[in-house]
């Protein structure tokens, strides 16, 4: 099957050779553009609402959310989206950013915590947006989709089951299919990293060591996927079999570049999340230490006095 005019009603036919400057030109995919602006607007409204009430909200969280939305916009609202329909390497950049970088930044923004604090309570016996959100967070559905037994296989299947089956080619035949795929990648990234990041409330609250194990359980599969693409001796995905001649690229070389991107990207989120987890762990230990100090101040170091008395009794007994 010839895919030379593949996707977007033949718009790929006359794409000039790829450069970063061309790729970052505004392409304005309306779906993601509206989504990013809506996400920014709602978050801003919630922060302003808290501030007017006299409550603080960490600037770092607002920055993380905004940068997360910018990363989505960069890969989906620019010409990268056009090039991603014709070049495996550019598509892989889109996939990796939207499934592994954007979710981490968005989760560091703690949108659920912000929503729970900003939304007004509906009042006794009534259900408003806040009550519905609380019910959703505590639902059996949410317990299932955020459980490692679900998230890790889903994270892995999003690579292997999609790219190495006819489903990928089917979705890439239309812009709607491509957008649906990217929404799926973003959603999978969010549910995979949500319990690991542990910033927002959720059904699963594993300890820090368990979170690190969950993180490292998924990452090697990304590396293996990248290596498989790099080592392949023939193109493995029909969509990118015949790139437009105007691009001046060769399918196998472009696939190898895509594999290199997938392999390299598997390390980036691991490092970012690991730094975030270590920082959270440190802050948690610091809070526990402060609580213990305050308790000691309240009871006049009673625990220490009791321990010294216990040692003294042992000493008296041994004489």
PDB file of N, CA, C and O in Angstrom, residues 167-196:
ATOM      1  N   UNK A 167      -3.628  -1.279  14.116  1.00  0.00           N
ATOM      2  CA  UNK A 167      -4.357  -0.190  14.751  1.00  0.00           C
ATOM      3  C   UNK A 167      -3.671   1.163  14.538  1.00  0.00           C
ATOM      4  O   UNK A 167      -4.328   2.171  14.278  1.00  0.00           O
ATOM      5  N   UNK A 168      -2.346   1.189  14.608  1.00  0.00           N
ATOM      6  CA  UNK A 168      -1.603   2.440  14.443  1.00  0.00           C
ATOM      7  C   UNK A 168      -1.858   3.033  13.054  1.00  0.00           C
ATOM      8  O   UNK A 168      -2.165   4.218  12.915  1.00  0.00           O
ATOM      9  N   UNK A 169      -1.734   2.205  12.022  1.00  0.00           N
ATOM     10  CA  UNK A 169      -1.952   2.676  10.643  1.00  0.00           C
ATOM     11  C   UNK A 169      -3.381   3.183  10.453  1.00  0.00           C
ATOM     12  O   UNK A 169      -3.604   4.203   9.790  1.00  0.00           O
ATOM     13  N   UNK A 170      -4.339   2.480  11.075  1.00  0.00           N
ATOM     14  CA  UNK A 170      -5.748   2.890  10.971  1.00  0.00           C
ATOM     15  C   UNK A 170      -5.945   4.277  11.590  1.00  0.00           C
ATOM     16  O   UNK A 170      -6.587   5.151  10.997  1.00  0.00           O
ATOM     17  N   UNK A 171      -5.382   4.502  12.785  1.00  0.00           N
ATOM     18  CA  UNK A 171      -5.547   5.793  13.475  1.00  0.00           C
ATOM     19  C   UNK A 171      -4.842   6.928  12.735  1.00  0.00           C
ATOM     20  O   UNK A 171      -5.313   8.064  12.723  1.00  0.00           O
ATOM     21  N   UNK A 172      -3.712   6.607  12.096  1.00  0.00           N
ATOM     22  CA  UNK A 172      -2.933   7.638  11.417  1.00  0.00           C
ATOM     23  C   UNK A 172      -3.525   8.041  10.069  1.00  0.00           C
ATOM     24  O   UNK A 172      -3.034   8.951   9.415  1.00  0.00           O
ATOM     25  N   UNK A 173      -4.599   7.371   9.639  1.00  0.00           N
ATOM     26  CA  UNK A 173      -5.216   7.714   8.355  1.00  0.00           C
ATOM     27  C   UNK A 173      -6.016   9.004   8.413  1.00  0.00           C
ATOM     28  O   UNK A 173      -6.395   9.556   7.387  1.00  0.00           O
ATOM     29  N   UNK A 174      -6.308   9.507   9.624  1.00  0.00           N
ATOM     30  CA  UNK A 174      -7.087  10.744   9.747  1.00  0.00           C
ATOM     31  C   UNK A 174      -6.540  11.598  10.884  1.00  0.00           C
ATOM     32  O   UNK A 174      -5.914  11.088  11.807  1.00  0.00           O
ATOM     33  N   UNK A 175      -6.806  12.880  10.786  1.00  0.00           N
ATOM     34  CA  UNK A 175      -6.380  13.790  11.850  1.00  0.00           C
ATOM     35  C   UNK A 175      -7.113  13.457  13.153  1.00  0.00           C
ATOM     36  O   UNK A 175      -6.533  13.524  14.238  1.00  0.00           O
ATOM     37  N   UNK A 176      -8.396  13.080  13.048  1.00  0.00           N
ATOM     38  CA  UNK A 176      -9.182  12.720  14.241  1.00  0.00           C
ATOM     39  C   UNK A 176      -8.566  11.509  14.943  1.00  0.00           C
ATOM     40  O   UNK A 176      -8.474  11.477  16.173  1.00  0.00           O
ATOM     41  N   UNK A 177      -8.142  10.514  14.142  1.00  0.00           N
ATOM     42  CA  UNK A 177      -7.501   9.324  14.712  1.00  0.00           C
ATOM     43  C   UNK A 177      -6.194   9.672  15.404  1.00  0.00           C
ATOM     44  O   UNK A 177      -5.883   9.159  16.486  1.00  0.00           O
ATOM     45  N   UNK A 178      -5.441  10.570  14.768  1.00  0.00           N
ATOM     46  CA  UNK A 178      -4.154  11.005  15.325  1.00  0.00           C
ATOM     47  C   UNK A 178      -4.371  11.747  16.644  1.00  0.00           C
ATOM     48  O   UNK A 178      -3.659  11.507  17.637  1.00  0.00           O
ATOM     49  N   UNK A 179      -5.360  12.645  16.693  1.00  0.00           N
ATOM     50  CA  UNK A 179      -5.673  13.384  17.915  1.00  0.00           C
ATOM     51  C   UNK A 179      -6.128  12.407  19.014  1.00  0.00           C
ATOM     52  O   UNK A 179      -5.694  12.504  20.164  1.00  0.00           O
ATOM     53  N   UNK A 180      -6.989  11.462  18.637  1.00  0.00           N
ATOM     54  CA  UNK A 180      -7.451  10.449  19.602  1.00  0.00           C
ATOM     55  C   UNK A 180      -6.291   9.675  20.203  1.00  0.00           C
ATOM     56  O   UNK A 180      -6.259   9.398  21.410  1.00  0.00           O
ATOM     57  N   UNK A 181      -5.317   9.320  19.346  1.00  0.00           N
ATOM     58  CA  UNK A 181      -4.133   8.589  19.813  1.00  0.00           C
ATOM     59  C   UNK A 181      -3.331   9.425  20.804  1.00  0.00           C
ATOM     60  O   UNK A 181      -2.875   8.936  21.845  1.00  0.00           O
ATOM     61  N   UNK A 182      -3.161  10.704  20.490  1.00  0.00           N
ATOM     62  CA  UNK A 182      -2.382  11.586  21.365  1.00  0.00           C
ATOM     63  C   UNK A 182      -3.090  11.832  22.699  1.00  0.00           C
ATOM     64  O   UNK A 182      -2.436  11.901  23.746  1.00  0.00           O
ATOM     65  N   UNK A 183      -4.410  11.940  22.670  1.00  0.00           N
ATOM     66  CA  UNK A 183      -5.181  12.071  23.913  1.00  0.00           C
ATOM     67  C   UNK A 183      -4.979  10.816  24.764  1.00  0.00           C
ATOM     68  O   UNK A 183      -4.802  10.886  25.983  1.00  0.00           O
ATOM     69  N   UNK A 184      -4.991   9.661  24.099  1.00  0.00           N
ATOM     70  CA  UNK A 184      -4.756   8.383  24.792  1.00  0.00           C
ATOM     71  C   UNK A 184      -3.370   8.370  25.442  1.00  0.00           C
ATOM     72  O   UNK A 184      -3.232   7.991  26.610  1.00  0.00           O
ATOM     73  N   UNK A 185      -2.340   8.799  24.694  1.00  0.00           N
ATOM     74  CA  UNK A 185      -0.977   8.825  25.247  1.00  0.00           C
ATOM     75  C   UNK A 185      -0.902   9.716  26.488  1.00  0.00           C
ATOM     76  O   UNK A 185      -0.277   9.359  27.483  1.00  0.00           O
ATOM     77  N   UNK A 186      -1.548  10.881  26.422  1.00  0.00           N
ATOM     78  CA  UNK A 186      -1.540  11.814  27.556  1.00  0.00           C
ATOM     79  C   UNK A 186      -2.256  11.196  28.758  1.00  0.00           C
ATOM     80  O   UNK A 186      -1.754  11.262  29.894  1.00  0.00           O
ATOM     81  N   UNK A 187      -3.411  10.578  28.505  1.00  0.00           N
ATOM     82  CA  UNK A 187      -4.192   9.953  29.588  1.00  0.00           C
ATOM     83  C   UNK A 187      -3.421   8.808  30.243  1.00  0.00           C
ATOM     84  O   UNK A 187      -3.398   8.679  31.474  1.00  0.00           O
ATOM     85  N   UNK A 188      -2.774   7.983  29.416  1.00  0.00           N
ATOM     86  CA  UNK A 188      -1.992   6.862  29.941  1.00  0.00           C
ATOM     87  C   UNK A 188      -0.833   7.372  30.803  1.00  0.00           C
ATOM     88  O   UNK A 188      -0.563   6.843  31.880  1.00  0.00           O
ATOM     89  N   UNK A 189      -0.161   8.414  30.319  1.00  0.00           N
ATOM     90  CA  UNK A 189       0.925   9.013  31.092  1.00  0.00           C
ATOM     91  C   UNK A 189       0.443   9.546  32.429  1.00  0.00           C
ATOM     92  O   UNK A 189       1.095   9.353  33.460  1.00  0.00           O
ATOM     93  N   UNK A 190      -0.720  10.181  32.435  1.00  0.00           N
ATOM     94  CA  UNK A 190      -1.278  10.748  33.673  1.00  0.00           C
ATOM     95  C   UNK A 190      -1.616   9.655  34.685  1.00  0.00           C
ATOM     96  O   UNK A 190      -1.271   9.768  35.863  1.00  0.00           O
ATOM     97  N   UNK A 191      -2.294   8.583  34.244  1.00  0.00           N
ATOM     98  CA  UNK A 191      -2.671   7.538  35.216  1.00  0.00           C
ATOM     99  C   UNK A 191      -1.463   6.718  35.654  1.00  0.00           C
ATOM    100  O   UNK A 191      -1.437   6.191  36.767  1.00  0.00           O
ATOM    101  N   UNK A 192      -0.425   6.625  34.805  1.00  0.00           N
ATOM    102  CA  UNK A 192       0.786   5.887  35.186  1.00  0.00           C
ATOM    103  C   UNK A 192       1.579   6.653  36.247  1.00  0.00           C
ATOM    104  O   UNK A 192       2.000   6.093  37.265  1.00  0.00           O
ATOM    105  N   UNK A 193       1.773   7.956  36.003  1.00  0.00           N
ATOM    106  CA  UNK A 193       2.623   8.743  36.913  1.00  0.00           C
ATOM    107  C   UNK A 193       1.883   9.277  38.147  1.00  0.00           C
ATOM    108  O   UNK A 193       2.526   9.659  39.117  1.00  0.00           O
ATOM    109  N   UNK A 194       0.539   9.304  38.112  1.00  0.00           N
ATOM    110  CA  UNK A 194      -0.229   9.884  39.214  1.00  0.00           C
ATOM    111  C   UNK A 194       0.095   9.233  40.572  1.00  0.00           C
ATOM    112  O   UNK A 194       0.493   9.928  41.518  1.00  0.00           O
ATOM    113  N   UNK A 195      -0.035   7.892  40.712  1.00  0.00           N
ATOM    114  CA  UNK A 195       0.288   7.285  42.012  1.00  0.00           C
ATOM    115  C   UNK A 195       1.775   7.416  42.365  1.00  0.00           C
ATOM    116  O   UNK A 195       2.129   7.476  43.536  1.00  0.00           O
ATOM    117  N   UNK A 196       2.626   7.457  41.333  1.00  0.00           N
ATOM    118  CA  UNK A 196       4.077   7.541  41.573  1.00  0.00           C
ATOM    119  C   UNK A 196       4.452   8.922  42.089  1.00  0.00           C
ATOM    120  O   UNK A 196       5.225   9.052  43.055  1.00  0.00           O
TER     121      UNK A 196
END
